[in-house]
PDB file of C-alpha atoms in Angstrom:
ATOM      1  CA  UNK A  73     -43.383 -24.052 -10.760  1.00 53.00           C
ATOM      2  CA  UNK A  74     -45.014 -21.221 -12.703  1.00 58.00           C
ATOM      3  CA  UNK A  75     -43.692 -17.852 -11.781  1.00 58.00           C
ATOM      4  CA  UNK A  76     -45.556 -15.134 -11.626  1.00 71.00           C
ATOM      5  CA  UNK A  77     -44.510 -11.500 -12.344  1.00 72.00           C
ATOM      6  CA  UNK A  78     -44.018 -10.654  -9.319  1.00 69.00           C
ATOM      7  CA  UNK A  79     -41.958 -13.569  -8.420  1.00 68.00           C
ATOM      8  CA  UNK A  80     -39.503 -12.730 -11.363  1.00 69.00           C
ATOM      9  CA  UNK A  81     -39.359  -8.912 -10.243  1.00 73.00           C
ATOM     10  CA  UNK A  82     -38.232  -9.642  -6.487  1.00 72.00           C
ATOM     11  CA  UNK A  83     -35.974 -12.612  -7.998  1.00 70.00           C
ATOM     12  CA  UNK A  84     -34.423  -9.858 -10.164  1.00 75.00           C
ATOM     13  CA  UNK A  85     -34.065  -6.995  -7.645  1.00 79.00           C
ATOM     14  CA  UNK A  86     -31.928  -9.666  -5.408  1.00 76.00           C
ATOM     15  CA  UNK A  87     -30.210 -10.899  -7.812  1.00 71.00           C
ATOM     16  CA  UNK A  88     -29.423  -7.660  -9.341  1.00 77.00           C
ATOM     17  CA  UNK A  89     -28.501  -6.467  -5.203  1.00 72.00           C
ATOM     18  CA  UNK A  90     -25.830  -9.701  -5.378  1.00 74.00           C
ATOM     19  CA  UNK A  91     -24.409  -8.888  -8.711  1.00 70.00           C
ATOM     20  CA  UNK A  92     -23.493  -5.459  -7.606  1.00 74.00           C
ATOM     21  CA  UNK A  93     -22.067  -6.206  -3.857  1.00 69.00           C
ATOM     22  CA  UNK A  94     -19.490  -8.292  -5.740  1.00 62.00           C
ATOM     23  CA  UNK A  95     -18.160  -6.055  -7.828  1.00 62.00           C
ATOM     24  CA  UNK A  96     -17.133  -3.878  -4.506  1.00 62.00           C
ATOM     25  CA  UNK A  97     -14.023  -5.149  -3.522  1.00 59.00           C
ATOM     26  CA  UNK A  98     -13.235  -4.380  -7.577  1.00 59.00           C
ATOM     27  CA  UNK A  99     -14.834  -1.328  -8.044  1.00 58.00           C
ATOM     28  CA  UNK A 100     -13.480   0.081  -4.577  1.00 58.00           C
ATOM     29  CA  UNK A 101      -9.536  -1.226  -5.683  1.00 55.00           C
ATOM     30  CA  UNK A 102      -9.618   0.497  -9.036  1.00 52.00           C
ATOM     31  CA  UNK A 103     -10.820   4.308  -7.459  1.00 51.00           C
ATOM     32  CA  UNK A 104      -8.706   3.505  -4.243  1.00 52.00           C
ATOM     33  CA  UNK A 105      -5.517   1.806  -5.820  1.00 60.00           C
ATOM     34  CA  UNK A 106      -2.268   4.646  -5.549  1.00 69.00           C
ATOM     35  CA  UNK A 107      -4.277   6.024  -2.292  1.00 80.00           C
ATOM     36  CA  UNK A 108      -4.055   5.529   1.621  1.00 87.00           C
ATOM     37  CA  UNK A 109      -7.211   3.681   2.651  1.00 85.00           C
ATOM     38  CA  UNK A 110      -8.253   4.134   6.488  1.00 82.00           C
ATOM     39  CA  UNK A 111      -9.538   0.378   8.297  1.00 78.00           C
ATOM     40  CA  UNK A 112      -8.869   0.622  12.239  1.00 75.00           C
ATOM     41  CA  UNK A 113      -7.788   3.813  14.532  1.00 79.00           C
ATOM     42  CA  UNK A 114      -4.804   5.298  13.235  1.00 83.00           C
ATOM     43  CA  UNK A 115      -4.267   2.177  11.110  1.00 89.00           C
ATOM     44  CA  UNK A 116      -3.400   2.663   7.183  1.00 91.00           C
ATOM     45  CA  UNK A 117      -2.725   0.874   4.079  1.00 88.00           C
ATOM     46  CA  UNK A 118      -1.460   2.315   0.321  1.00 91.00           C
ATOM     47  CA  UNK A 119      -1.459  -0.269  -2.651  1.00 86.00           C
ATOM     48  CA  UNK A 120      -0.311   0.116  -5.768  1.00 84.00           C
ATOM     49  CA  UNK A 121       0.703  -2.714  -8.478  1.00 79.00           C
ATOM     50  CA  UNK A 122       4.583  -2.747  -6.965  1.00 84.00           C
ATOM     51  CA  UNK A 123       4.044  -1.964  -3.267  1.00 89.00           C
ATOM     52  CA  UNK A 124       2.373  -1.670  -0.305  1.00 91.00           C
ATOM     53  CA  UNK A 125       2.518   0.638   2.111  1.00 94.00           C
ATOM     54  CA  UNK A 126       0.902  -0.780   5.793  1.00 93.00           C
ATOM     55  CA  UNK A 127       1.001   1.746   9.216  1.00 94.00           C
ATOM     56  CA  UNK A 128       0.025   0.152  12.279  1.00 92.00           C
ATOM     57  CA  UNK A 129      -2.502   1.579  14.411  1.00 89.00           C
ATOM     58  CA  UNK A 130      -2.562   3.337  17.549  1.00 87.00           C
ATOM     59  CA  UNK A 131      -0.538   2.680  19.924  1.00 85.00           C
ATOM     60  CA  UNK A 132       1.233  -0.034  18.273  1.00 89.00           C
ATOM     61  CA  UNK A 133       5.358   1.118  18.227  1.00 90.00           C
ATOM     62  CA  UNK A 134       5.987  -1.039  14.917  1.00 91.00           C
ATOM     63  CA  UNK A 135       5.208  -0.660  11.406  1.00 92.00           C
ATOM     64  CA  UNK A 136       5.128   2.918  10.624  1.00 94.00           C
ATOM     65  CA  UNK A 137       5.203   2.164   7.943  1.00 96.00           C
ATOM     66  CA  UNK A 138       5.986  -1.494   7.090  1.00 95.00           C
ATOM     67  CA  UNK A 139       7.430  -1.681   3.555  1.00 95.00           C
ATOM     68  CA  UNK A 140       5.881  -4.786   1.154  1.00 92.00           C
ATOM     69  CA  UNK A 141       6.906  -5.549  -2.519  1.00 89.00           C
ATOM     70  CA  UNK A 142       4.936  -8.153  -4.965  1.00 82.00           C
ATOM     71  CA  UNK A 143       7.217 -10.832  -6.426  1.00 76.00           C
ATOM     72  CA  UNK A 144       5.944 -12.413  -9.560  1.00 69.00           C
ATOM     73  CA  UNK A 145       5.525 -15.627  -8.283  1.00 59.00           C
ATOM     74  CA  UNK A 146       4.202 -15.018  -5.449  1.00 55.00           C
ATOM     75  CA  UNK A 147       1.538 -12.777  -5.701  1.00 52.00           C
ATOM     76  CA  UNK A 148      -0.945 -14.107  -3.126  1.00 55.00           C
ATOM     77  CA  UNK A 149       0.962 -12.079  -0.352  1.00 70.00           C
ATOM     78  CA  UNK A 150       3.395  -9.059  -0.344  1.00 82.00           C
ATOM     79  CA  UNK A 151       7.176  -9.973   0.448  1.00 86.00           C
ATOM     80  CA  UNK A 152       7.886  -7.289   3.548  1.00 89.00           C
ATOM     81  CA  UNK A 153      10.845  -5.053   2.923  1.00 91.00           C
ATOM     82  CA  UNK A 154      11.838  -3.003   6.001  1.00 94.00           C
ATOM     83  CA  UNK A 155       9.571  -2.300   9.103  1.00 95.00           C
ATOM     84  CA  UNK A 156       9.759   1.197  11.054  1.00 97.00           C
ATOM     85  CA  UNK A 157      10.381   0.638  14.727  1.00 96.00           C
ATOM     86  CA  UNK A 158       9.018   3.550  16.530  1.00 96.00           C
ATOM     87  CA  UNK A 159      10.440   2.033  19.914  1.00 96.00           C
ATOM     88  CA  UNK A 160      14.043   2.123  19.327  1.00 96.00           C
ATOM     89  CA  UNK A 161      13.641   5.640  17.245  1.00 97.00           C
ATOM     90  CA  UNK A 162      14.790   8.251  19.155  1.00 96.00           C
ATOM     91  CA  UNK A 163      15.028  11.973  18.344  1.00 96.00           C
ATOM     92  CA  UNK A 164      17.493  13.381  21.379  1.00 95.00           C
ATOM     93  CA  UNK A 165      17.209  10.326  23.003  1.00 95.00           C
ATOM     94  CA  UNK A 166      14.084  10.450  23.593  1.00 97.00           C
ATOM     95  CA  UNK A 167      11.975   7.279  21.519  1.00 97.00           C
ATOM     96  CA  UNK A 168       9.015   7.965  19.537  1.00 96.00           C
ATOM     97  CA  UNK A 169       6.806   5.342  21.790  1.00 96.00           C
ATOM     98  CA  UNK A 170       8.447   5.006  25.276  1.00 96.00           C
ATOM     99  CA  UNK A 171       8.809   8.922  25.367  1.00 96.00           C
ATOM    100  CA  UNK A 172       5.343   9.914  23.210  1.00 95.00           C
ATOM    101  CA  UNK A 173       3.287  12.334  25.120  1.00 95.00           C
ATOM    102  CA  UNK A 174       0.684  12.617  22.198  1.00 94.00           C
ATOM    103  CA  UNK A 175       0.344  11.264  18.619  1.00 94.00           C
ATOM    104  CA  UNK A 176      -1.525  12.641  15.848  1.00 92.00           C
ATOM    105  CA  UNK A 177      -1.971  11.719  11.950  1.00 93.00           C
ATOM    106  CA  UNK A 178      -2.869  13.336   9.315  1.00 91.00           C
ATOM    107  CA  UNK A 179      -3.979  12.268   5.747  1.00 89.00           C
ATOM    108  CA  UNK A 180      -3.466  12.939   2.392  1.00 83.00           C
ATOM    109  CA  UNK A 181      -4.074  11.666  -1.152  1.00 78.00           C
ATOM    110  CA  UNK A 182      -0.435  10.611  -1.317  1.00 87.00           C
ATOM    111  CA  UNK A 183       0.989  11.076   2.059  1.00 94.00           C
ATOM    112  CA  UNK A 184       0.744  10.602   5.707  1.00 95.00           C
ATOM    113  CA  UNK A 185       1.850  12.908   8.396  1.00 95.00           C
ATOM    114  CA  UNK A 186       2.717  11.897  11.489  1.00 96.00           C
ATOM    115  CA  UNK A 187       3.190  14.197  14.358  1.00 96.00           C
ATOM    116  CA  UNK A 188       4.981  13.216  17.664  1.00 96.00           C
ATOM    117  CA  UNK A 189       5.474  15.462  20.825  1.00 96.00           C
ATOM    118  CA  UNK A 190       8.152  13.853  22.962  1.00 96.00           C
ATOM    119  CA  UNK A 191       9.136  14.263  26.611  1.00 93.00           C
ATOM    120  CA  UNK A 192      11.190  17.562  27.144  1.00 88.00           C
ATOM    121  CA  UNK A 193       8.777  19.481  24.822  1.00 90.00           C
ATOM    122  CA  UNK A 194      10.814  18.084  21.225  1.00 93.00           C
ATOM    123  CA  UNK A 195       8.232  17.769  18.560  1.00 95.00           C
ATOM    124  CA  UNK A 196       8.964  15.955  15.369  1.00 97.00           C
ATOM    125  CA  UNK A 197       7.279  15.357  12.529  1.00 97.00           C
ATOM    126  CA  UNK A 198       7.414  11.885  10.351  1.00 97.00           C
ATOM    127  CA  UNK A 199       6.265  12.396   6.350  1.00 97.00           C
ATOM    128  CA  UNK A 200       5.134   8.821   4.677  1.00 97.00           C
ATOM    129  CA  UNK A 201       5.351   9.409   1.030  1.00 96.00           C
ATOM    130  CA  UNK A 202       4.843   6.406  -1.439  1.00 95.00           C
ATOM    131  CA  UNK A 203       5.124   6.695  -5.349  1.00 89.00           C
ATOM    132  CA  UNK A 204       5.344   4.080  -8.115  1.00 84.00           C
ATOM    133  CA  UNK A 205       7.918   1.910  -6.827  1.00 88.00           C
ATOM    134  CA  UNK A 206       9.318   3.503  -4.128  1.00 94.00           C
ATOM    135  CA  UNK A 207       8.594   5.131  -0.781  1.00 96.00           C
ATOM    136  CA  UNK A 208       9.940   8.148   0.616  1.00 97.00           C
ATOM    137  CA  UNK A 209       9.757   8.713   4.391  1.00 97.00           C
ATOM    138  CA  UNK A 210      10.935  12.215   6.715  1.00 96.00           C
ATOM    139  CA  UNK A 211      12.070  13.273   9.970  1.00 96.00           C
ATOM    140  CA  UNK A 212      11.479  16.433  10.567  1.00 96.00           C
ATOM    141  CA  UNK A 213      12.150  18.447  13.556  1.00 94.00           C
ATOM    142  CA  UNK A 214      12.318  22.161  14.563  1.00 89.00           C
ATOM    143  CA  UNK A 215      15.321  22.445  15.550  1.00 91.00           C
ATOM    144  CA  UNK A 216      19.199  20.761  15.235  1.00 93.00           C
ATOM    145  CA  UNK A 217      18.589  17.138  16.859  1.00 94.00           C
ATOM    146  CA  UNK A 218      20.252  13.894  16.937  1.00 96.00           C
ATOM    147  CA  UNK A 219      18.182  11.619  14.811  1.00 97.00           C
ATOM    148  CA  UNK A 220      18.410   7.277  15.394  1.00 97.00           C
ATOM    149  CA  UNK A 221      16.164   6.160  13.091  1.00 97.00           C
ATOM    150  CA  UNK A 222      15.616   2.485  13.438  1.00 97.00           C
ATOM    151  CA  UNK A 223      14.370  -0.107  11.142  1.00 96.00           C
ATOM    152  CA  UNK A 224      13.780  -3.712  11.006  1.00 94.00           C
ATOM    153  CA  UNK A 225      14.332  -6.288   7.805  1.00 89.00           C
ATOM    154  CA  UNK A 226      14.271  -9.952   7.571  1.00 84.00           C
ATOM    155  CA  UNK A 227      15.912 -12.651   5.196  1.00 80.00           C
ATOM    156  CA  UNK A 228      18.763 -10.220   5.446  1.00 84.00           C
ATOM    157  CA  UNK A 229      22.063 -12.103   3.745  1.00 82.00           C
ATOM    158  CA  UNK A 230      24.586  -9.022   1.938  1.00 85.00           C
ATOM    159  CA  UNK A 231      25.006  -5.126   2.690  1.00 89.00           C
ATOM    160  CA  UNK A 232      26.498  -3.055  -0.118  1.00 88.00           C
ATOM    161  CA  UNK A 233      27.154  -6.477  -1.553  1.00 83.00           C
ATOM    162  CA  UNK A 234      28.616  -7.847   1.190  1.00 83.00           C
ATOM    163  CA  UNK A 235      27.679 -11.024   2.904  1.00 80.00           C
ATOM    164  CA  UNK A 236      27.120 -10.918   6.057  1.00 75.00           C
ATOM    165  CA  UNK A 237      28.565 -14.182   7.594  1.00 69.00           C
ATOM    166  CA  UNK A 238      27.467 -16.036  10.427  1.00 68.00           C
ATOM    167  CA  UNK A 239      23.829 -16.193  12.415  1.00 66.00           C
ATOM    168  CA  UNK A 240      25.058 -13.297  14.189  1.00 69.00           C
ATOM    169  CA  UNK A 241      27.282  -9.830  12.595  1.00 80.00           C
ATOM    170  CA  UNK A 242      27.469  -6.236  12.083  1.00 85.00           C
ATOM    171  CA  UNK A 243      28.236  -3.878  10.049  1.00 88.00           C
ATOM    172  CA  UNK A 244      29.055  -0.149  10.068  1.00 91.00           C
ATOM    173  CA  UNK A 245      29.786   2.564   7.537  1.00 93.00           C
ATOM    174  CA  UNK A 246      29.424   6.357   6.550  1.00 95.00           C
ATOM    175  CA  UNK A 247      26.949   6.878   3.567  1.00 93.00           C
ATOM    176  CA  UNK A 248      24.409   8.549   1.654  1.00 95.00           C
ATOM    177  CA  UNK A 249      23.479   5.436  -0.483  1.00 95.00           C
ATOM    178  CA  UNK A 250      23.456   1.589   0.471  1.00 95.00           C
ATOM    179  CA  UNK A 251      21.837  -1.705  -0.381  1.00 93.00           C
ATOM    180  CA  UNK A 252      20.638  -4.491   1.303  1.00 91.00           C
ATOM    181  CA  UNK A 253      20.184  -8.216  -0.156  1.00 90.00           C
ATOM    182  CA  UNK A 254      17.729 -10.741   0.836  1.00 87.00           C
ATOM    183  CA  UNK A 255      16.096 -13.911  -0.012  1.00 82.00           C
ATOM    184  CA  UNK A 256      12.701 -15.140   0.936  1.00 80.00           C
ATOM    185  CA  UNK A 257      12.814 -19.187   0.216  1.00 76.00           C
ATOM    186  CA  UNK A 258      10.709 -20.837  -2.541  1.00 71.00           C
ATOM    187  CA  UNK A 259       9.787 -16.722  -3.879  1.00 75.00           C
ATOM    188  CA  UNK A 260      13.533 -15.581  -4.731  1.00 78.00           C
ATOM    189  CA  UNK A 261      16.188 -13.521  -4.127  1.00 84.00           C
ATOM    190  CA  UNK A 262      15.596  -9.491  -3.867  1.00 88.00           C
ATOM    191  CA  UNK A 263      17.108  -5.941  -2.745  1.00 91.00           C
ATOM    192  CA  UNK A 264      16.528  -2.716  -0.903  1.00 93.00           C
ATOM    193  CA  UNK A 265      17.994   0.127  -2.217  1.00 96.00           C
ATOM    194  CA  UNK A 266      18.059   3.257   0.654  1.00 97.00           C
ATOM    195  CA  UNK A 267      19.142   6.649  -0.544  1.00 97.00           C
ATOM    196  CA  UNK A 268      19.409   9.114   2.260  1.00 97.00           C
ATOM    197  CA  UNK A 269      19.246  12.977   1.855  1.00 95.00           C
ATOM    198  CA  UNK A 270      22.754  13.243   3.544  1.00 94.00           C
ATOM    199  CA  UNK A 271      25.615  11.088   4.625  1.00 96.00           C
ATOM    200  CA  UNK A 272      24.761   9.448   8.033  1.00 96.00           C
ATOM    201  CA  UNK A 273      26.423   6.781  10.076  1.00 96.00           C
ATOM    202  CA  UNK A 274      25.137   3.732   9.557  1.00 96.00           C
ATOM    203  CA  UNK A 275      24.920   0.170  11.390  1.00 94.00           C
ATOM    204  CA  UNK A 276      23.210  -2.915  10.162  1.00 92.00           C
ATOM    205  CA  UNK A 277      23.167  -5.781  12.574  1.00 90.00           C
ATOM    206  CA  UNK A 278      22.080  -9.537  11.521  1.00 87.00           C
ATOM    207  CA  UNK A 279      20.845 -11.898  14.171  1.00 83.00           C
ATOM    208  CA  UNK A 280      19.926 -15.073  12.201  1.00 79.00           C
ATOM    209  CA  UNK A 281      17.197 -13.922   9.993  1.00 78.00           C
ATOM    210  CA  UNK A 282      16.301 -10.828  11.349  1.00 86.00           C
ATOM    211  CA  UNK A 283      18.568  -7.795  10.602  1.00 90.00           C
ATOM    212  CA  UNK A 284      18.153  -4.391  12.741  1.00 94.00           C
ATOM    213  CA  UNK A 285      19.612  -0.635  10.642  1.00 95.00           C
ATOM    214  CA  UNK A 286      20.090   2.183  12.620  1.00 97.00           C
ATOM    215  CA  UNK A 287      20.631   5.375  11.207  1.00 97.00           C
ATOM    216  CA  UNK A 288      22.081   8.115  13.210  1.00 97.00           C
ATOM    217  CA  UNK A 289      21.928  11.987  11.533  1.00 96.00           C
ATOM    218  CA  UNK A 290      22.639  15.024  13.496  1.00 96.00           C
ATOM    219  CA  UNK A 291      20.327  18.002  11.658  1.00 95.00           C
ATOM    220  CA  UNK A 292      16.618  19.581  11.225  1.00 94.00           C
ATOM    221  CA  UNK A 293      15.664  17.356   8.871  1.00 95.00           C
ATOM    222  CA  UNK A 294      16.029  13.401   7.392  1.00 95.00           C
ATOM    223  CA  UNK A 295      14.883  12.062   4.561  1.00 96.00           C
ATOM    224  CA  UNK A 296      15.281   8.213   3.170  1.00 96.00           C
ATOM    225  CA  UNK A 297      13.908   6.904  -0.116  1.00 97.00           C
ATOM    226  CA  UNK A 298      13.105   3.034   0.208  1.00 97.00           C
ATOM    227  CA  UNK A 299      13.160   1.174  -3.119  1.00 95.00           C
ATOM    228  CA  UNK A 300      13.170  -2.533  -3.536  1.00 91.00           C
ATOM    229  CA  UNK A 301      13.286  -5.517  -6.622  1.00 88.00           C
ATOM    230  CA  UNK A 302      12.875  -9.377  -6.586  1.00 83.00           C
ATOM    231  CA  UNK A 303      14.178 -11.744  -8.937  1.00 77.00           C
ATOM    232  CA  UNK A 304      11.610 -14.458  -8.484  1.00 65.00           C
ATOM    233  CA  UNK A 305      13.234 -18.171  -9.170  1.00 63.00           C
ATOM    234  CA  UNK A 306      11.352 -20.545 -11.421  1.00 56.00           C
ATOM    235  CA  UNK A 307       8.440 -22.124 -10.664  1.00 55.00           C
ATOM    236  CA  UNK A 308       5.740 -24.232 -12.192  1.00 55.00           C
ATOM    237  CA  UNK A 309       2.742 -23.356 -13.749  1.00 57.00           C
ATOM    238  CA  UNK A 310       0.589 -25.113 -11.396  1.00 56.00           C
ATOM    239  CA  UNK A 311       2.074 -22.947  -8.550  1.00 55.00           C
ATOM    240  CA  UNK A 312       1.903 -19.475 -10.264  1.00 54.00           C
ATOM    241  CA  UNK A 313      -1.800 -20.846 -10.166  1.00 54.00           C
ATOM    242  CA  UNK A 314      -2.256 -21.649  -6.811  1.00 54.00           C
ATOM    243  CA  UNK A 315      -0.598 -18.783  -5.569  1.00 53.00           C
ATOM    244  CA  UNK A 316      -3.071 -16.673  -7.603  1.00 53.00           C
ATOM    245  CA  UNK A 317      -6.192 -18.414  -6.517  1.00 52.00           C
ATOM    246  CA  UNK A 318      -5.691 -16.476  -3.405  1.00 51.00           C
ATOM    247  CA  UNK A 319      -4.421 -13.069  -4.449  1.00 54.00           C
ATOM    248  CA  UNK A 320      -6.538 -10.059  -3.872  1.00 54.00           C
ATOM    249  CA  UNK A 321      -6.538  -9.042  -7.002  1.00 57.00           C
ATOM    250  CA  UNK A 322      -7.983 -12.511  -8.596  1.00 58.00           C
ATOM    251  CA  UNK A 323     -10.121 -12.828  -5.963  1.00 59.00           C
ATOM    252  CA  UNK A 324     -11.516  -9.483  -6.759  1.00 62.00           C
ATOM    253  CA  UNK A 325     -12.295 -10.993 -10.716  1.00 64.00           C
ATOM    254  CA  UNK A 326     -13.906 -14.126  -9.450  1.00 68.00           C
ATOM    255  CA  UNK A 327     -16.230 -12.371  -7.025  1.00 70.00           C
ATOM    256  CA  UNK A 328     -18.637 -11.152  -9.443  1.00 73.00           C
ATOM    257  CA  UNK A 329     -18.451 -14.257 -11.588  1.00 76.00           C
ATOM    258  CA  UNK A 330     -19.379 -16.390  -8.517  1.00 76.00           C
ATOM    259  CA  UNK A 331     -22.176 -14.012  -8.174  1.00 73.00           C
ATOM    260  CA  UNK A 332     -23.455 -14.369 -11.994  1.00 80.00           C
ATOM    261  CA  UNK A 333     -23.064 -17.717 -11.633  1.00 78.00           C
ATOM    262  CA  UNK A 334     -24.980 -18.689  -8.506  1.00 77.00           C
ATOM    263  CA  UNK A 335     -27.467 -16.218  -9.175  1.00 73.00           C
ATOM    264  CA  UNK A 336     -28.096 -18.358 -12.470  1.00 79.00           C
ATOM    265  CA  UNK A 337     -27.730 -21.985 -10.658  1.00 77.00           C
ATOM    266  CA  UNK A 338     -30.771 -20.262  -8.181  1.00 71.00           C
ATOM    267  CA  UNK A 339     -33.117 -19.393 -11.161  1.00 68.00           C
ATOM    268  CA  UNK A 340     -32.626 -22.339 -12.880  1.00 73.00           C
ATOM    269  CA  UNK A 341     -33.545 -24.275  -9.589  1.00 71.00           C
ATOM    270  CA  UNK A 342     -36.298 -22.137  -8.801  1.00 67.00           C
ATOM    271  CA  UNK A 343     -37.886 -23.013 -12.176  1.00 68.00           C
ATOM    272  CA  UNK A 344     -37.900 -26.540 -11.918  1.00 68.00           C
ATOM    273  CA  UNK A 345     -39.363 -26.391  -8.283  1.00 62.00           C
TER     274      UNK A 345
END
């Protein structure tokens, strides 16, 4: 089939329009990557090459924020860390979902601010705050108040390297700094550091493979920096592979490629029509 020129021009302005849709995803990862990204109502992600930050949106009482790590091996999904529960955190006994009279978030480059007006007129303020390899996350309140800040883990096997024996124990001690172990199966074995800005009582309580820490501070102000590792076990080649096909980050790569490569099958096809 002899193409004419204007054949070839509309064949290149689509193909040109392909190419550059693909290289989105990439394009939009490098500007965005270290920054919170907005995809639903009050619903939030941060990514950096170590972490990810997720918050859940509105008026979901879980996952603000849910803490993810990348393990080497595994790098086709984040391993989850520790989960904020917003139902079992209470400020004066009063819980930031049950007893939430109004909700609003604000965003920043780096951080997210949540503000929460309880029942009996107590307004607190939560402070997301992820960096590099860790994540920092406040309570703030305007006055002296008895802070229960609740969060949920899973895989949870040793505290301050402890085991924890049994499907079902707890655990309770007086600390600024403590660690929890874990180990996802076929990825590896990892830990959660959590430094606090003051000594609070703490309780960690393991029911199978789900563990539940509650932190209990009496002041104006909490703050807890999460920070956690993974010691990947060995695995084949052929897995790191296959685990890759499907990470974001690959799949970002191949995009354009795909594109550039069909685009090429089509005008080769076109020509011999």
């Amino acid at each position: 089939m002899k193409l004419t020129a204007l054949n070839k021009l509309v064949f290149v302005i689509v193909a040109v329009y392909i190419v550059s849709l693909s290289f989105v995803p990439l394009v939009n990862s490098f500007f965005r990557n270290g920054e919170w990204v907005g995809f639903e109502r009050g619903a939030y992600y941060y990514r950096n090459n170590k972490l990810e930050v997720r918050i859940a949106g509105f008026p979901e009482g879980l996952g603000k924020p849910r803490i993810y790590i990348y393990a080497p091996n595994s790098s086709y999904r984040p391993i989850m860390l520790v989960e904020f529960d917003d139902r079992e955190t209470t400020v004066n006994g009063y819980s930031l979902y049950h007893d939430l009279e109004n909700l609003t978030l604000r965003k920043r480059e780096t951080t997210v601010i949540l503000n929460y007006e309880l029942k009996g007129e107590v307004i607190v303020r939560k402070i997301i705050w992820p960096e590099e390899e860790r994540v920092t996350i406040s309570l703030e309140s305007e006055e002296s108040s008895e802070f229960v800040l609740v969060m949920k883990g899973r895989n949870c096997s040793m505290v301050n390297g402890m085991e924890l024996g049994g499907s079902r124990s707890t655990l309770e001690f007086y600390r600024e700094r403590f660690s929890m172990g874990f180990e996802v199966k076929g990825v590896g074995k990892g830990v959660v550091d959590f430094n606090l800005s003051s000594p609070a009582e703490v309780k960690v309580l393991r029911d199978k493979d789900r563990c539940t820490i509650a932190i209990e501070y009496y002041g104006e102000r909490l703050s807890m920096t999460v920070r956690g590792e993974m010691e990947s076990t060995a695995v084949s080649p052929i897995s790191i592979l296959a685990t890759n096909v499907v990470n974001h980050r690959f799949v970002q790569i191949l995009l354009p490629l795909v594109a550039i490569g069909a685009v090429a099958l089509g005008w080769a096809l076109w020509r011999k029509m």
